[in-house]
């Protein structure tokens, strides 16, 4: 496999430089947390000040200067994700070879870019997590529904699938589950397979930077006529309504309209290569513009074509690549549409992948009518599995793999000894299951089938230390502890512990328990946003799921919040982000004030003020805690204090 030279990024750079310059661990951690992908202008002094640092400190200035210089330096020689080199004779006669960490795997020592320059044949065999998910889904469909599915025999162009996709019901679906894709789907409204090819390709930095997205949508929706500057370009651009979206089209335009030779067009394609930090497409500007002018095209049109092609310098998609991705989009959408139980189970068993965590996959499955059952020592396997049908679909039984800190090898003895089933915790101990694993199972509330809730199970686990191993066979602990009366845990405590142990809960959503306080202060549910008009002033809050600040978004930050009714999408402009940086970076529960923006089914909240309400989550634990101290750096430190948390005085919110 080809090697690749990994480069130093901002977070690693600040850590390395900070250590070398003698900064404390706490200082380095604070800088690293604040200097992440959001902060392209991270070295700005005002932003450093917002983290409690003195922007005028000479030593800190030097640290930041060195960090900025260090970013981009080679860090280590790594293994390419899938670049295999093929040679006619022995490869070792041409370049040095070393052993990779994986058994029976070798690497050459030369970088992938050098291999291309030398003209070696390199074939990229890249893995996709969705292929694993689809394979597992096909296995489940065969086992529980008797279906023998393949990528080739999935029914094509099913209108129900396209209807689901057009409503952006695509959580977990390959490629079109991101925030940007879900905003595009109701606008594009795919009706056939080639529409999915367009969808995959159009939400990319190349088309976005090249201003290709809006012209295509306007033409598709009949808002502007489809026009071609010449008959020869109509042949090239007709399938994309006159807008170049694919690398192949860029090469054809260069040949037909600018007189490029095929070799020169390939050079243009290489300059638009995917994943290049800085493409070299601008080197071809003069030749392209002059060539098009010589063939009778207006200079203004030639410059616009170049601007569109220049967008590919960051990321442009070949049409063949988009088509192969679109096939996986359709297959995963079909599975989600007709077998959400199968799809969700396969997705959970293929984690980590995609934009969403298991909690959101589980919630989405429940919304589609699938029953999801809790982890249990007598019913759960390592993987998530399907059980008997309840309604239209099979029930999903959560697997032991969902428990944090539990490895598959840790529970082999449990699964082997479970014949027919356990009746007491002591039986697990006798079977050789370690106490640490038994305790993790208790933390996950996995003993319900033997009549123990989380607290009772933890009590019995603690009692295991009092009895020598092998002296009991399941009854001793029960006999010794049967008269102990333990206070019951509240539902909110169980939910808090579920999220701590599993990162999800089937019992309730955390925001449900603070809804009364939120409603009192006019904080709406996310579902209520559907009923309000465009431009309404709103307050909405929820758990922070996703934070993104794409390079193509002009420093706009996109945040997705989740409450007990659904999700809300926030748009945070740069000035607002800079002011509320601390809240955005640190909050687990975020409340936002802003204006509603609605365009058809696409709903956003344009954020104006943001508040860190994470302290409210502490109320899920009914054990009394100290009131949090006032933080002078918190922008929300004005307003009414309700049970230790701050609610700002507001405008006339809906």
XYZ file of C-alpha atoms in Angstrom:
654
model
C 0.000 0.000 0.000
C 1.156 3.532 -0.738
C 2.286 5.732 2.128
C 0.913 9.182 2.866
C 2.565 11.990 4.779
C 0.183 13.288 7.421
C 0.435 16.979 8.244
C 0.182 18.885 11.499
C -3.238 20.465 12.144
C -4.189 23.299 14.471
C -5.094 21.281 17.570
C -1.983 19.108 17.375
C 0.182 22.135 16.635
C -0.963 24.118 19.675
C -0.350 21.084 21.884
C 3.161 20.455 20.578
C 4.187 24.112 20.637
C 2.538 24.694 24.021
C 4.531 21.864 25.596
C 7.756 23.108 24.048
C 7.066 26.652 25.264
C 6.316 25.569 28.827
C 2.564 26.175 28.998
C 0.657 24.284 31.673
C -1.527 21.315 30.747
C -4.691 23.252 31.680
C -3.674 26.174 29.478
C -2.899 23.883 26.543
C -6.219 22.075 26.968
C -8.130 25.364 27.038
C -6.372 26.612 23.899
C -6.886 23.297 22.120
C -10.607 23.249 22.912
C -11.095 26.739 21.515
C -8.873 26.409 18.429
C -10.784 23.781 16.462
C -12.163 23.617 12.933
C -14.627 26.435 13.606
C -11.897 28.983 14.195
C -10.269 29.607 10.854
C -9.326 33.006 12.280
C -8.403 31.373 15.571
C -5.302 33.513 16.188
C -7.408 36.679 16.457
C -6.577 38.390 19.713
C -10.169 39.137 20.665
C -11.053 35.469 20.488
C -8.119 34.573 22.714
C -9.330 37.180 25.201
C -12.789 35.590 25.250
C -11.158 32.448 26.673
C -9.710 34.383 29.602
C -6.201 34.911 28.164
C -4.287 38.172 27.920
C -4.051 38.840 24.176
C -1.169 41.228 24.813
C 0.989 38.663 26.597
C 4.275 38.419 24.656
C 4.850 34.758 25.520
C 1.354 33.769 24.401
C 1.785 35.762 21.190
C 4.973 33.856 20.459
C 3.214 30.537 21.090
C 0.471 31.435 18.629
C 2.939 32.674 16.016
C 4.955 29.450 16.208
C 1.767 27.398 16.096
C 0.658 29.136 12.923
C 4.055 28.454 11.328
C 4.011 24.815 12.465
C 0.615 24.011 10.931
C 1.071 22.062 7.707
C 4.467 20.567 8.575
C 4.897 16.821 7.946
C 4.005 14.882 11.084
C 4.499 11.213 10.263
C 4.528 8.648 7.488
C 1.173 6.895 7.466
C -0.690 4.278 5.479
C -2.866 5.444 2.588
C -6.500 4.453 3.013
C -6.505 2.197 -0.019
C -3.845 2.977 -2.619
C -2.381 -0.262 -3.987
C 0.690 -0.106 -6.252
C 0.926 -2.471 -9.225
C 4.229 -3.083 -11.019
C 5.378 -5.445 -13.753
C 8.430 -6.697 -11.834
C 9.322 -6.933 -8.154
C 8.250 -3.792 -6.345
C 11.164 -4.120 -3.901
C 13.551 -3.553 -6.822
C 12.086 -0.078 -7.295
C 11.458 1.312 -3.821
C 11.914 0.391 -0.136
C 9.149 -1.589 1.577
C 8.288 -1.739 5.283
C 5.897 -3.792 7.376
C 2.626 -2.137 8.334
C 1.095 -2.562 11.775
C -1.605 -4.840 10.370
C -0.549 -8.467 9.997
C 0.512 -9.508 6.461
C 0.317 -5.891 5.274
C 3.244 -3.987 3.780
C 3.799 -0.379 2.795
C 6.155 1.314 0.420
C 7.954 4.287 1.924
C 7.073 6.715 -0.856
C 4.266 9.212 -0.652
C 1.174 8.837 -2.870
C 1.848 12.154 -4.665
C 5.411 11.087 -5.509
C 4.079 7.820 -6.931
C 1.808 9.782 -9.260
C 4.702 11.972 -10.392
C 6.825 8.913 -11.138
C 4.044 7.363 -13.185
C 3.491 4.247 -11.059
C 0.143 2.517 -11.473
C -1.864 3.096 -8.286
C -5.373 1.732 -7.798
C -7.425 3.179 -4.933
C -9.591 0.548 -3.251
C -11.445 2.640 -0.695
C -13.708 1.226 1.995
C -17.161 2.661 2.726
C -18.914 2.051 6.018
C -22.262 2.027 4.209
C -21.209 -1.061 2.242
C -20.782 -2.863 5.561
C -24.150 -1.553 6.729
C -25.914 -2.686 3.534
C -24.322 -6.143 3.724
C -25.510 -6.534 7.313
C -28.966 -5.267 6.329
C -29.200 -7.825 3.523
C -28.263 -10.590 5.987
C -30.947 -9.446 8.441
C -33.558 -9.138 5.670
C -32.840 -12.716 4.614
C -32.933 -14.048 8.174
C -36.110 -12.296 9.335
C -38.033 -11.575 6.120
C -36.800 -14.292 3.773
C -35.545 -11.753 1.233
C -32.512 -12.464 -0.938
C -31.462 -8.880 -1.659
C -28.484 -7.616 -3.647
C -27.426 -4.220 -4.955
C -28.719 -5.322 -8.363
C -32.189 -6.618 -7.490
C -33.487 -3.799 -5.271
C -36.639 -2.471 -7.054
C -35.634 0.597 -9.048
C -37.235 4.064 -9.202
C -39.742 3.391 -6.431
C -41.863 6.553 -6.037
C -42.291 5.955 -2.291
C -38.528 6.054 -1.837
C -38.216 9.344 -3.716
C -41.141 10.771 -1.745
C -39.365 9.942 1.522
C -36.105 11.433 0.247
C -37.843 14.607 -0.983
C -39.072 15.243 2.571
C -35.479 14.914 3.856
C -36.391 11.849 5.917
C -32.823 10.624 5.483
C -31.196 10.188 8.894
C -28.679 7.389 8.473
C -28.929 7.297 4.665
C -25.630 7.306 2.782
C -24.354 10.742 1.685
C -27.670 12.629 1.972
C -28.024 12.731 5.765
C -25.878 15.822 6.343
C -27.357 19.167 7.278
C -26.592 20.671 3.861
C -27.998 17.688 1.954
C -31.190 17.609 4.034
C -31.709 21.294 3.289
C -31.204 20.670 -0.427
C -33.515 17.645 -0.787
C -36.866 19.495 -0.433
C -35.628 22.021 -3.007
C -34.337 19.483 -5.511
C -37.130 16.919 -4.928
C -35.463 13.898 -6.574
C -37.811 11.894 -8.814
C -35.410 9.503 -10.547
C -31.987 7.948 -10.144
C -30.121 10.657 -12.066
C -31.576 13.233 -9.682
C -29.737 11.404 -6.902
C -26.545 11.604 -8.970
C -27.050 15.374 -9.165
C -27.863 15.565 -5.444
C -24.661 13.760 -4.487
C -22.529 16.010 -6.681
C -24.141 19.396 -6.171
C -23.694 19.744 -2.403
C -19.904 19.915 -2.633
C -17.439 22.761 -2.152
C -16.708 22.817 -5.903
C -20.235 23.542 -7.175
C -20.974 25.788 -4.184
C -17.871 27.963 -4.626
C -18.386 27.994 -8.375
C -21.936 29.388 -7.928
C -23.486 26.394 -9.692
C -26.111 25.408 -7.108
C -28.626 28.247 -7.366
C -28.566 28.512 -11.184
C -29.256 24.783 -11.425
C -32.144 24.955 -8.918
C -33.688 27.988 -10.612
C -33.573 26.253 -13.983
C -34.890 22.999 -12.567
C -37.814 24.797 -10.917
C -38.620 26.810 -14.059
C -37.633 30.125 -12.492
C -35.193 30.947 -15.300
C -34.815 29.588 -18.826
C -32.259 26.923 -19.676
C -29.856 28.610 -22.073
C -26.691 27.416 -23.783
C -24.058 29.776 -25.232
C -23.498 27.454 -28.188
C -24.785 24.246 -29.724
C -21.552 22.446 -28.957
C -21.841 23.237 -25.242
C -25.505 22.176 -25.221
C -24.380 18.650 -26.029
C -22.069 18.696 -23.005
C -24.312 20.478 -20.499
C -27.855 19.422 -21.455
C -28.146 16.748 -18.746
C -27.268 19.312 -16.059
C -29.423 22.152 -17.473
C -26.485 24.168 -18.766
C -24.552 24.175 -15.475
C -21.235 22.244 -15.271
C -21.375 20.004 -12.192
C -18.894 17.229 -12.976
C -15.175 17.068 -13.706
C -15.823 15.310 -17.025
C -17.894 18.281 -18.175
C -15.075 20.642 -17.245
C -12.656 18.680 -19.400
C -15.086 18.558 -22.339
C -15.670 22.327 -22.152
C -11.925 22.928 -22.192
C -11.510 20.752 -25.302
C -14.570 21.909 -27.238
C -14.805 25.585 -26.279
C -11.184 26.526 -25.504
C -9.195 24.326 -27.871
C -7.413 22.286 -25.217
C -5.743 19.071 -26.260
C -6.863 15.935 -24.360
C -3.536 15.992 -22.479
C -4.078 19.614 -21.455
C -7.642 18.841 -20.411
C -6.310 16.027 -18.245
C -3.894 18.512 -16.702
C -6.880 20.720 -15.915
C -8.626 17.711 -14.351
C -5.586 16.957 -12.214
C -5.509 20.544 -11.024
C -9.071 20.038 -9.783
C -8.078 16.852 -7.940
C -10.116 15.933 -4.921
C -8.689 16.538 -1.437
C -5.988 18.963 -2.587
C -5.451 21.674 0.008
C -4.861 24.244 -2.755
C -5.762 23.297 -6.299
C -3.789 24.673 -9.262
C -6.747 25.248 -11.541
C -6.015 28.999 -11.616
C -2.825 28.261 -13.570
C -5.057 27.477 -16.545
C -7.126 30.670 -16.426
C -5.380 32.586 -19.194
C -5.288 29.651 -21.587
C -8.960 28.823 -20.979
C -10.238 32.401 -21.308
C -8.096 33.227 -24.337
C -9.042 29.935 -25.991
C -12.768 30.563 -25.528
C -12.484 34.145 -26.799
C -10.682 32.871 -29.895
C -13.655 30.573 -30.569
C -16.126 33.453 -30.407
C -17.304 33.301 -26.780
C -17.730 36.526 -24.808
C -15.013 37.203 -22.227
C -17.637 37.619 -19.495
C -18.981 34.133 -20.236
C -15.449 32.698 -20.362
C -14.624 34.203 -16.972
C -17.853 32.798 -15.511
C -16.987 29.351 -16.857
C -13.547 29.621 -15.320
C -15.031 30.699 -11.981
C -17.236 27.631 -12.004
C -14.329 25.372 -12.887
C -12.178 27.060 -10.243
C -14.693 25.899 -7.662
C -13.572 22.361 -8.395
C -10.133 23.274 -7.046
C -11.409 22.473 -3.543
C -13.628 19.504 -4.330
C -15.290 18.442 -7.552
C -16.988 15.134 -8.262
C -16.550 12.940 -11.333
C -19.928 11.880 -12.720
C -19.006 8.184 -12.501
C -18.148 8.631 -8.833
C -21.433 10.401 -8.142
C -23.376 7.663 -9.971
C -21.805 4.884 -7.905
C -22.509 6.825 -4.722
C -26.080 7.449 -5.878
C -26.640 3.693 -6.122
C -25.757 3.331 -2.439
C -27.959 6.344 -1.668
C -30.914 4.669 -3.348
C -30.336 1.236 -1.790
C -29.968 2.642 1.732
C -33.049 4.840 1.173
C -35.066 1.827 -0.041
C -34.082 -0.171 3.046
C -35.019 2.721 5.325
C -38.327 3.227 3.532
C -39.554 -0.396 3.589
C -37.540 -2.046 6.379
C -36.592 0.615 8.953
C -36.088 -2.120 11.565
C -33.519 -3.885 9.397
C -31.827 -0.655 8.334
C -31.556 0.800 11.847
C -30.188 -2.444 13.282
C -27.575 -2.739 10.546
C -26.649 0.910 11.004
C -26.175 0.509 14.762
C -24.024 -2.565 14.158
C -21.826 -0.625 11.710
C -21.060 2.317 13.980
C -19.111 4.546 14.052
C -20.169 6.131 10.770
C -22.238 9.023 9.449
C -23.347 12.229 11.127
C -25.554 10.845 13.872
C -25.016 8.973 17.108
C -26.909 5.799 18.152
C -29.373 7.889 20.178
C -30.606 9.657 17.032
C -30.743 6.396 15.052
C -32.883 4.821 17.792
C -35.209 7.830 18.007
C -35.607 7.831 14.227
C -36.447 4.100 14.224
C -39.115 4.673 16.873
C -40.621 7.503 14.812
C -40.964 5.027 11.934
C -42.977 2.608 14.069
C -40.185 0.282 15.207
C -40.193 -0.947 18.803
C -36.752 -0.721 20.424
C -36.091 -2.884 23.482
C -33.452 -2.301 26.174
C -30.198 -4.119 26.756
C -30.642 -7.191 28.941
C -28.280 -9.923 30.139
C -30.705 -12.674 29.096
C -31.836 -11.322 25.736
C -29.082 -9.151 24.248
C -26.253 -10.366 22.054
C -23.082 -8.407 21.343
C -24.686 -6.941 18.204
C -28.087 -5.333 18.045
C -30.568 -7.970 16.874
C -34.146 -8.269 15.664
C -36.848 -10.099 17.620
C -40.448 -11.039 16.878
C -42.710 -8.712 14.926
C -44.739 -6.089 16.779
C -46.978 -4.416 14.231
C -45.426 -3.973 10.807
C -41.816 -4.470 11.834
C -39.590 -6.635 13.989
C -38.574 -5.234 17.359
C -34.958 -4.193 17.809
C -33.126 -5.540 20.843
C -30.201 -3.295 21.741
C -26.867 -5.100 21.897
C -24.197 -5.152 24.566
C -21.913 -3.285 22.149
C -23.809 -0.100 23.050
C -22.397 -0.107 26.594
C -19.498 2.321 26.939
C -16.186 0.735 27.849
C -17.313 -2.836 27.153
C -15.349 -4.906 24.636
C -16.652 -7.949 22.795
C -14.104 -10.243 24.445
C -15.362 -9.111 27.862
C -18.757 -10.743 27.427
C -17.875 -14.008 25.692
C -18.117 -15.912 28.966
C -21.492 -14.341 29.670
C -22.910 -15.417 26.316
C -21.448 -18.904 26.645
C -22.824 -19.465 30.170
C -26.316 -18.112 29.382
C -28.070 -21.477 29.016
C -30.963 -21.157 29.275
C -30.865 -17.866 31.204
C -29.512 -16.190 34.307
C -31.640 -15.755 37.408
C -29.132 -13.963 39.664
C -26.060 -11.766 39.390
C -24.009 -14.334 41.283
C -24.390 -16.750 38.367
C -22.436 -14.374 36.149
C -19.705 -14.190 38.782
C -19.548 -17.986 39.030
C -19.327 -18.225 35.238
C -16.109 -16.196 35.296
C -17.477 -12.826 34.203
C -15.312 -10.151 35.814
C -16.766 -7.884 38.442
C -15.902 -4.841 36.326
C -18.054 -6.180 33.481
C -20.877 -7.134 35.887
C -20.801 -3.574 37.206
C -20.888 -2.053 33.718
C -23.968 -4.173 33.003
C -25.552 -2.806 36.171
C -24.697 0.766 35.134
C -26.482 0.013 31.838
C -29.601 -1.230 33.708
C -29.259 -4.645 32.055
C -30.673 -6.819 34.878
C -34.380 -6.084 34.496
C -35.182 -9.647 33.399
C -34.077 -10.937 36.819
C -36.119 -8.311 38.668
C -33.334 -5.829 39.472
C -33.257 -2.193 38.516
C -30.023 -0.236 38.220
C -29.633 0.670 41.912
C -30.550 -2.787 43.201
C -28.134 -4.398 40.770
C -25.291 -2.092 41.803
C -25.997 -2.951 45.444
C -25.718 -6.662 44.702
C -22.552 -6.134 42.674
C -21.001 -4.399 45.700
C -21.969 -7.424 47.835
C -19.932 -9.772 45.625
C -16.751 -8.695 47.408
C -18.078 -10.054 50.703
C -18.276 -13.699 49.591
C -15.404 -15.886 48.322
C -15.666 -16.980 44.686
C -17.316 -20.353 44.122
C -19.107 -20.573 47.495
C -22.489 -19.609 46.116
C -24.555 -20.605 43.136
C -26.972 -17.790 42.687
C -29.008 -17.620 45.895
C -26.659 -16.492 48.680
C -26.614 -12.801 47.877
C -30.368 -12.722 47.515
C -30.800 -14.385 50.904
C -28.415 -11.989 52.626
C -29.760 -8.838 51.012
C -33.466 -9.592 50.712
C -34.432 -7.392 53.650
C -32.545 -4.353 52.374
C -34.896 -1.597 51.200
C -33.332 0.775 48.658
C -34.886 4.082 47.607
C -36.156 3.973 44.054
C -34.358 5.995 41.417
C -36.455 8.619 39.692
C -37.096 8.395 35.960
C -34.900 11.438 35.359
C -32.030 9.792 37.262
C -32.402 6.656 35.158
C -32.305 8.725 31.955
C -29.193 10.574 33.141
C -27.472 7.271 33.939
C -28.596 5.796 30.603
C -26.873 8.606 28.739
C -23.780 8.216 30.915
C -23.534 4.480 30.238
C -25.095 4.120 26.776
C -25.262 7.650 25.305
C -28.992 7.032 24.736
C -32.147 6.230 26.681
C -35.330 4.396 25.777
C -37.078 5.720 28.873
C -37.375 9.406 27.978
C -35.546 12.347 26.419
C -33.557 14.524 28.872
C -35.180 17.765 27.690
C -38.598 16.391 28.657
C -37.787 16.882 32.348
C -37.021 20.586 32.014
C -39.764 21.346 29.495
C -41.984 23.023 32.101
C -39.256 25.525 32.933
C -38.478 26.113 29.266
C -42.140 26.632 28.372
C -42.579 29.096 31.231
C -39.958 31.249 29.544
C -41.380 30.824 26.041
C -38.803 28.332 24.820
C -40.622 26.390 22.115
C -40.368 22.749 21.167
C -38.642 22.155 17.849
C -41.860 20.714 16.427
C -43.716 23.950 17.212
C -41.503 25.772 14.698
C -43.428 24.064 11.876
C -46.553 26.070 12.745
C -44.978 29.536 12.877
C -44.616 32.011 9.993
C -41.386 33.043 8.336
C -39.649 35.820 10.259
C -41.166 35.011 13.666
C -39.035 35.760 16.736
C -38.495 32.480 18.550
C -36.693 30.806 21.400
C -35.763 27.162 21.012
C -33.436 24.884 22.931
C -32.078 21.356 22.971
C -29.099 19.056 23.183
C -26.277 19.947 20.788
C -25.947 17.187 18.177
C -23.773 18.615 15.409
C -21.638 21.745 14.984
C -20.189 22.518 11.566
C -18.396 25.438 9.969
C -17.594 24.410 6.383
C -14.900 26.268 4.511
C -17.436 27.156 1.811
C -19.900 28.743 4.253
C -18.170 32.133 4.654
C -17.543 31.529 8.386
C -21.184 30.680 9.043
C -21.642 28.064 11.769
C -24.404 25.458 11.512
C -25.689 23.820 14.698
C -28.285 21.073 15.086
C -30.264 20.887 18.347
C -32.479 18.040 19.549
C -35.309 18.062 22.069
C -38.020 15.516 22.892
C -40.030 16.414 19.757
C -37.376 16.582 17.037
C -34.461 18.662 15.783
C -33.899 22.346 14.985
C -31.249 23.736 12.646
C -29.468 26.935 13.635
C -27.552 29.362 11.432
C -24.957 31.370 13.362
C -23.261 34.193 11.497
C -19.642 35.057 12.208
C -20.241 38.111 14.416
C -22.707 36.171 16.575
C -20.402 33.160 16.724
C -17.452 35.303 17.835
C -19.517 36.895 20.613
C -20.996 33.616 21.876
C -17.975 31.430 21.146
C -17.678 30.124 24.701
C -21.307 29.042 24.879
C -21.214 27.370 21.461
C -18.027 25.450 22.139
C -18.872 24.266 25.645
C -22.667 23.875 25.857
C -24.299 20.456 25.949
C -27.746 22.067 26.208
C -28.093 25.259 24.180
C -30.921 27.791 24.060
C -31.088 30.224 21.164
C -33.053 33.383 20.453
C -33.490 34.323 16.839
C -35.666 34.645 13.771
C -37.367 31.815 11.952
C -36.440 31.363 8.309
C -38.778 29.145 6.269
C -38.526 28.151 2.631
C -41.009 25.406 1.888
C -40.144 22.476 4.140
C -36.708 23.881 4.972
C -36.690 25.586 8.373
C -33.785 27.378 10.050
C -33.408 29.607 13.071
C -31.100 32.562 12.431
C -29.380 32.857 15.804
C -29.104 36.239 17.478
C -28.312 35.235 21.063
C -27.195 31.899 22.488
C -27.190 30.653 26.076
C -25.506 27.701 27.743
C -28.253 25.903 29.677
C -26.185 22.803 30.443
C -26.634 23.356 34.173
C -30.321 22.494 33.780
C -29.311 18.930 32.999
C -28.025 18.645 36.551
C -31.636 18.724 37.676
C -32.119 15.256 36.197
C -30.186 14.040 39.229
C -32.470 14.570 42.218
C -29.551 14.544 44.640
C -29.233 18.183 45.844
C -26.232 20.025 44.485
C -24.669 23.399 45.153
C -25.890 26.339 43.168
C -23.380 27.027 40.376
C -21.225 30.083 40.774
C -21.833 33.107 38.616
C -19.393 33.253 35.714
C -18.454 36.798 34.803
C -17.457 35.710 31.312
C -20.889 34.246 30.497
C -22.780 36.545 28.183
C -26.081 35.246 29.608
C -25.383 36.540 33.122
C -28.424 38.814 33.199
C -32.032 37.933 33.801
C -34.047 35.866 36.239
C -32.445 32.996 38.119
C -34.635 29.894 38.192
C -33.378 26.945 40.270
C -29.767 27.876 39.774
C -29.989 28.522 36.024
C -30.273 31.834 34.227
C -33.166 32.703 31.966
C -32.683 35.958 30.037
C -35.306 38.627 29.912
C -36.847 38.401 26.447
C -38.776 40.145 23.731
C -42.285 39.258 22.681
C -41.555 35.680 21.620
C -44.159 33.419 20.049
